[in-house]
C-alpha cells in the first residue's frame, strides 16, 4: 500500500447485491473527496455464479481500476479463492473462510436475511479505511431510506469492526472529507447524458448487453426531457424508426451491441444513400455471434468501419473513457446533423459498464449543430429521401452522367468530413523513445499504467479518436517514431490493418488481449517494459 | 398549400394495364378529396414495382428499404404527429420481408395508413412466390409449386388488434380503392388497405 491508489473488491454470487453495494461504496468514497474508477465482472445469468465489483480510489488523478487488491470482501465462502493472483502480501481478505474471518451469516441472522451481508461488508470497508462514520451512515440511510434494515446492518458491521479490527490496518488514506461535486457515471449513462445535452430527442434500442444501460437510462428521462425512447420489435425496426424520425427532424440515435448492429447494417447504408443523420451507439462485447455477452473486447472495429454495402460516407468515433463517451455522444449528434450521414460511436463493455467520478454530466451543456435540411411540413420544399441513387430532389437516376455526379458529390463531402472529425490526442513528449498507439477503451489503462511506471518518460501515447475516417494528421504524428507499440483488446490487431490500409505503418510491437477481459494497468506496465 | 398537384414530372413506368396505376390515382384522389395540405403528406415507399410510385409523386417522401417501410413511417409519425403518413408497399415487402414489422405495428395505435399492392408475387424481381401466392402455384422460384399456405393479411392483422381499420379491396376497382384509402387516412390509428391485384405481366402463371 505504498501508492496513493487503493483498491477494494467485493465478490459473491449474482443476486447478492454485489454491484449495488459496490456502487454505494463508490458513492461514499466520492463524497469523501476521492476520485474513483470501477470495474465489474459478471456472467450472463441472473442468480448464482460469481460476480465482482472492484473500485480503485485516490485523491489524485486515476484513470482506471487497478488489478491488485488492498481489501477483498467475499460475501460467501470460497469466492475469494480464484482471486489470489490479485492479492499482495498486504491484501486483507475478509470472508467466513479466509485469513480475516468474519462470521457474516451469524451477524446477519438477527437482521432476518442474508441479503444484508453486503451492507455489513460495506461497513467493514468504511471502518477499515477510517472513513467518516457519520457521513457514511447518512449516505446509507439516504440510499435505502430511514426504515431500511440496511441501516442496522451497517451499524452491525461497524460494531463488529470496532471490536475486532484496529482502524490502523489500513493507514495512509487521507481522511479529510471534502465535497468535490463529482458525480458517478458509467459509460452508458455518459452516452445518454451527451445525447440529452446535445438535444437528442429520439432513441431506439432493442435490449442487448452491454448497451442496455443507455436504453434504461434514457427511458427513465423521457418525461423530464420530453424525449421519445422506443423499444421496438427488433434492431432492424430500431434503426428504421430512427431513420424515419431523422427525416421528420428528430435528433435520433440507436444503441446496440455487435449482433444487433449486424441487423442494422442495411439501414446504415440507407442513411449514407438518402442523406439521413442517425447516430449508432455500438457497445462491443466479444463475438463471434452471441459470444461473451457480459465481457469486453474491441473485435468490432473493422466491422463498424466497413458497416454498410456500397460506398458512402460515415464517421466512426471511438471514445476512450466515460467523459469522452459523453463528449462524443454530442459530437456524433452534431456531425450527423451537419453532414446528414450515419455516425457510429464505438464503445465497449469496459467503458460502458464501468463507472468514473466525473463532473456532474447533468449540468454540462453541449453546443448544437442543427441540420439545414427542409423538414416535412414546410411548404414548397417537398423532396424525397431516397435509397436509390438520386438527383437533388430525390428522384431516382440511372444514367451514367448524373450517377457519376452523385458519387463525386459524396467523394467531395468526404474531404469536408475529414476536416471536421476529432483529431488524435497526443500524450507525452514528441521526442520519447517509444510511441504507444491505440483506440478506445485501452486509453484509460495505458494512462494508468504509465502513471505507475518509473520510466514513463520513455513513452508517448497517441490515441485515435476518429477511427473512420482516420484523421489526416495521423500520419505526420506517427512518422517521427521508429519504435511504435500498438495495444488492442482483440485478436486480429484490427487497428493495425486499418492504419495500414491508409498509409505505411509498421509497429515494432503489438500487444493484444482477447480473453474477454480488459488489460489491467499492472499487466500493461510489465508488458511495456518487457 | 393545397394538393392540386402532387404529381412529379416523371411519367409512371409500370407495364401498360398494371393495377398499380389505380393505387396511384387512388392516393391522388383520396388526398385531394380530403384536402390535406401537400406539405403535411409524407409517403414512405417500400421497394418493388409498387414502390416505384415514389418517382411519380412529388411530396415529402422516403423511398426506404425493402420490408422496412412501416417502421420508417412509424419513426416519422412519432417524430411529428402533425404529418399524414402513408406507406405504399407490396405483398413481398409488407407481408414477407417486413412481416415482423407489420404485426408489431398493427398492435399499435400509431396513426399511419398502409396501402398494399397485393399481387401475390414478387414482381419487380420478375415473378417469384410471395407470402400470399396460392399454395401449389408454380413461380420462377417454386417451379414445383409454392409449398406453403398463403397468409390472409386482414384477418391476421385484426387478430392481433381488432381496433385497427383493415380491409381487403378489389384492386381493379378504382371506386373501391379510393373510398378505402380515404377511410384509412381518416382513421385515427393504424390502418391497412390490402388491394387485391393481378400482375398483368407475371401473374398469369398463378391461374395454372
Ligand atoms: C433486402 C432486399 N432483398 C431483396 C431485394 C430485392 N427485391 C426488390 S423488390 C422485391 C420484391 C417486391 O415484391 P413486392 O413487395 O410484392 O412488390 P411488387 O414488385 O410485387 O410490386 C425484392 C425481393 C431488395 N431490394 N432488398
Ligand atoms: S410487372 Fe406486374 S406489377 Fe410490375 S409493373 Fe408490370 S404489371 Fe405491374
Ligand atoms: Mg407483389
Coordinates of N, CA, C and O in Angstrom, one line a residue, chain A residues 164-243:
Chain A
X164 N -13.2 -6.0 16.6 CA -12.2 -7.0 16.1 C -11.1 -6.4 15.3 O -10.1 -7.1 15.1
X165 N -11.2 -5.2 14.8 CA -10.1 -4.7 13.9 C -9.5 -3.4 14.5 O -10.2 -2.6 15.1
X166 N -8.2 -3.2 14.3 CA -7.7 -1.9 14.6 C -7.9 -1.1 13.4 O -7.7 -1.5 12.2
X167 N -8.3 0.2 13.6 CA -8.5 1.1 12.5 C -7.3 1.3 11.7 O -7.3 1.8 10.6
X168 N -6.1 1.0 12.3 CA -4.9 1.3 11.7 C -4.4 0.2 10.7 O -3.3 0.3 10.1
X169 N -5.3 -0.8 10.4 CA -4.8 -1.8 9.5 C -4.4 -1.2 8.2 O -3.4 -1.5 7.6
X170 N -5.3 -0.3 7.7 CA -5.0 0.4 6.5 C -4.8 1.9 6.9 O -5.7 2.5 7.4
X171 N -3.6 2.3 6.8 CA -3.2 3.6 7.5 C -3.3 4.8 6.6 O -3.9 5.8 7.0
X172 N -2.6 4.8 5.5 CA -2.2 6.0 4.9 C -3.3 6.7 4.1 O -3.0 7.7 3.3
X173 N -4.5 6.4 4.2 CA -5.6 7.0 3.4 C -5.8 8.4 4.0 O -6.0 8.5 5.2
X174 N -5.8 9.4 3.2 CA -6.1 10.8 3.7 C -7.6 10.8 4.0 O -8.4 10.6 3.1
X175 N -8.0 11.1 5.3 CA -9.4 11.0 5.6 C -10.2 12.3 5.4 O -11.4 12.3 5.5
X176 N -9.5 13.4 5.2 CA -10.3 14.7 5.1 C -11.4 14.5 4.1 O -11.2 14.2 2.9
X177 N -12.6 14.7 4.5 CA -13.7 14.6 3.5 C -14.0 16.0 3.0 O -14.3 16.9 3.8
X178 N -13.9 16.1 1.8 CA -14.2 17.4 1.2 C -15.1 17.2 0.0 O -14.7 16.3 -0.8
X179 N -16.1 17.9 -0.2 CA -17.0 17.8 -1.3 C -16.3 18.2 -2.6 O -15.8 19.3 -2.7
X180 N -16.3 17.4 -3.6 CA -15.7 17.8 -4.9 C -16.7 18.1 -5.9 O -16.5 18.6 -7.0
X181 N -18.0 17.7 -5.6 CA -19.1 17.9 -6.5 C -19.1 16.9 -7.7 O -19.8 17.0 -8.6
X182 N -18.2 15.9 -7.6 CA -18.1 14.9 -8.7 C -19.3 14.0 -8.6 O -19.9 13.8 -7.5
X183 N -19.8 13.5 -9.7 CA -20.8 12.5 -9.7 C -20.3 11.2 -10.3 O -19.2 11.2 -10.9
X184 N -21.0 10.1 -10.1 CA -20.6 8.8 -10.7 C -21.4 8.5 -11.9 O -22.6 8.5 -11.9
X185 N -20.7 8.3 -13.0 CA -21.4 7.9 -14.3 C -20.7 6.8 -14.9 O -19.5 6.7 -15.0
X186 N -21.5 5.8 -15.4 CA -20.9 4.8 -16.2 C -20.9 5.2 -17.7 O -21.5 6.3 -18.0
X187 N -20.3 4.5 -18.6 CA -20.2 4.9 -20.0 C -21.6 5.0 -20.6 O -21.8 5.9 -21.4
X188 N -22.5 4.0 -20.3 CA -23.8 4.1 -20.9 C -24.6 5.3 -20.5 O -25.3 5.9 -21.4
X189 N -24.5 5.7 -19.3 CA -25.1 6.9 -18.8 C -24.5 8.1 -19.4 O -25.2 9.1 -19.8
X190 N -23.2 8.1 -19.5 CA -22.5 9.2 -20.1 C -22.9 9.4 -21.6 O -23.1 10.5 -22.0
X191 N -23.1 8.3 -22.3 CA -23.6 8.5 -23.7 C -25.0 9.1 -23.6 O -25.3 10.0 -24.4
X192 N -25.8 8.6 -22.7 CA -27.2 9.2 -22.5 C -27.2 10.7 -22.2 O -28.0 11.4 -22.8
X193 N -26.3 11.1 -21.3 CA -26.3 12.5 -20.9 C -25.8 13.3 -22.1 O -26.3 14.4 -22.4
X194 N -24.8 12.8 -22.8 CA -24.3 13.5 -24.0 C -25.4 13.7 -25.0 O -25.6 14.8 -25.6
X195 N -26.2 12.7 -25.2 CA -27.4 12.7 -26.1 C -28.4 13.8 -25.7 O -28.8 14.6 -26.5
X196 N -28.7 13.8 -24.4 CA -29.7 14.7 -23.9 C -29.1 16.2 -24.0 O -29.9 17.1 -24.3
X197 N -27.9 16.3 -23.6 CA -27.3 17.7 -23.5 C -27.0 18.3 -24.9 O -26.7 19.5 -25.0
X198 N -27.2 17.5 -26.0 CA -27.0 18.0 -27.3 C -28.3 18.0 -28.1 O -28.3 18.0 -29.3
X199 N -29.4 17.9 -27.3 CA -30.7 18.0 -28.0 C -31.2 16.7 -28.6 O -32.1 16.7 -29.4
X200 N -30.6 15.6 -28.3 CA -31.1 14.3 -28.7 C -32.5 14.1 -28.2 O -32.8 14.4 -27.1
X201 N -33.4 13.6 -29.1 CA -34.8 13.5 -28.6 C -35.5 12.3 -29.1 O -36.7 12.1 -28.9
X202 N -34.8 11.4 -29.8 CA -35.4 10.1 -30.3 C -34.4 9.0 -30.2 O -33.5 9.0 -30.9
X203 N -34.6 8.1 -29.2 CA -33.7 7.0 -29.0 C -34.4 5.6 -29.1 O -35.4 5.4 -28.5
X204 N -33.8 4.8 -30.0 CA -34.4 3.4 -30.1 C -33.4 2.4 -29.9 O -32.3 2.4 -30.3
X205 N -33.8 1.3 -29.1 CA -32.9 0.2 -28.9 C -33.7 -1.0 -28.6 O -34.8 -1.0 -28.0
X206 N -33.1 -2.1 -29.0 CA -33.6 -3.5 -28.6 C -32.6 -4.0 -27.6 O -31.4 -3.9 -27.8
X207 N -33.1 -4.5 -26.4 CA -32.1 -4.8 -25.4 C -31.0 -5.7 -25.8 O -31.2 -6.7 -26.4
X208 N -29.8 -5.3 -25.5 CA -28.6 -6.2 -25.7 C -27.5 -5.7 -24.9 O -27.0 -4.6 -25.0
X209 N -27.0 -6.6 -24.0 CA -25.8 -6.3 -23.2 C -24.6 -6.1 -24.2 O -24.5 -6.8 -25.2
X210 N -23.8 -5.2 -23.9 CA -23.7 -4.3 -22.7 C -24.2 -2.9 -23.1 O -23.7 -1.9 -22.5
X211 N -25.2 -2.7 -23.9 CA -25.6 -1.4 -24.4 C -26.9 -1.0 -23.7 O -27.3 0.2 -23.7
X212 N -27.6 -1.9 -23.0 CA -29.0 -1.7 -22.5 C -29.0 -0.6 -21.4 O -30.1 0.0 -21.2
X213 N -27.9 -0.3 -20.8 CA -27.9 0.7 -19.7 C -28.3 2.0 -20.3 O -29.1 2.8 -19.6
X214 N -28.0 2.3 -21.5 CA -28.4 3.6 -22.1 C -29.9 3.6 -22.4 O -30.6 4.6 -22.1
X215 N -30.4 2.5 -22.8 CA -31.9 2.4 -23.1 C -32.6 2.6 -21.7 O -33.6 3.4 -21.7
X216 N -32.2 2.0 -20.7 CA -32.8 2.1 -19.4 C -32.7 3.6 -18.9 O -33.7 4.2 -18.4
X217 N -31.5 4.1 -19.0 CA -31.3 5.5 -18.5 C -32.2 6.5 -19.3 O -32.9 7.3 -18.6
X218 N -32.1 6.4 -20.6 CA -32.9 7.4 -21.3 C -34.4 7.2 -21.2 O -35.2 8.1 -21.2
X219 N -34.8 5.9 -21.1 CA -36.2 5.6 -20.9 C -36.8 6.3 -19.7 O -37.9 6.8 -19.6
X220 N -35.9 6.3 -18.6 CA -36.3 7.0 -17.4 C -36.3 8.5 -17.5 O -36.7 9.2 -16.5
X221 N -35.7 9.1 -18.5 CA -35.7 10.5 -18.6 C -36.7 11.1 -19.6 O -36.7 12.3 -19.9
X222 N -37.6 10.2 -20.1 CA -38.5 10.7 -21.2 C -39.4 11.8 -20.8 O -39.5 12.8 -21.5
X223 N -40.0 11.7 -19.6 CA -40.9 12.8 -19.2 C -40.2 14.1 -18.9 O -40.5 15.1 -19.4
X224 N -39.1 13.9 -18.1 CA -38.4 15.1 -17.7 C -37.8 15.9 -18.9 O -37.8 17.1 -18.9
X225 N -37.3 15.2 -19.9 CA -36.7 15.8 -21.0 C -37.5 15.9 -22.3 O -37.1 16.4 -23.3
X226 N -38.7 15.4 -22.2 CA -39.6 15.4 -23.4 C -39.1 14.7 -24.6 O -39.2 15.2 -25.7
X227 N -38.4 13.6 -24.3 CA -37.9 12.8 -25.5 C -38.7 11.5 -25.7 O -39.4 11.2 -24.8
X228 N -38.5 10.9 -26.8 CA -39.1 9.6 -27.0 C -38.1 8.5 -27.0 O -37.0 8.6 -27.7
X229 N -38.4 7.4 -26.3 CA -37.5 6.3 -26.2 C -38.3 5.1 -26.6 O -39.3 4.8 -25.9
X230 N -37.9 4.4 -27.6 CA -38.7 3.3 -28.1 C -37.9 2.0 -28.1 O -36.8 1.9 -28.6
X231 N -38.6 0.9 -27.6 CA -38.0 -0.4 -27.7 C -38.9 -1.2 -28.6 O -39.9 -1.7 -28.2
X232 N -38.5 -1.3 -29.9 CA -39.4 -1.9 -30.9 C -39.1 -3.4 -31.0 O -38.5 -4.0 -30.2
X233 N -39.7 -4.0 -32.1 CA -39.7 -5.5 -32.2 C -38.3 -6.1 -32.5 O -38.1 -7.2 -32.2
X234 N -37.4 -5.3 -33.1 CA -36.1 -5.9 -33.4 C -35.1 -4.7 -33.7 O -35.6 -3.5 -33.8
X235 N -33.9 -5.0 -34.0 CA -32.9 -4.0 -34.2 C -33.1 -3.3 -35.6 O -32.8 -2.2 -35.8
X236 N -33.7 -4.1 -36.5 CA -33.9 -3.5 -37.9 C -35.0 -2.4 -37.7 O -34.9 -1.3 -38.3
X237 N -36.0 -2.7 -36.9 CA -37.0 -1.7 -36.7 C -36.4 -0.5 -35.9 O -36.7 0.7 -36.2
X238 N -35.6 -0.8 -34.9 CA -35.0 0.3 -34.2 C -34.3 1.3 -35.1 O -34.5 2.5 -35.0
X239 N -33.5 0.7 -36.0 CA -32.7 1.6 -37.0 C -33.7 2.3 -37.9 O -33.6 3.5 -38.2
X240 N -34.7 1.6 -38.4 CA -35.7 2.2 -39.3 C -36.5 3.3 -38.7 O -36.7 4.3 -39.3
X241 N -36.9 3.1 -37.4 CA -37.6 4.2 -36.7 C -36.7 5.4 -36.6 O -37.2 6.5 -36.8
X242 N -35.4 5.2 -36.3 CA -34.5 6.3 -36.1 C -34.3 7.0 -37.4 O -34.2 8.3 -37.5
X243 N -34.3 6.3 -38.5 CA -34.1 6.8 -39.8 C -35.4 7.7 -40.2 O -35.2 8.9 -40.6

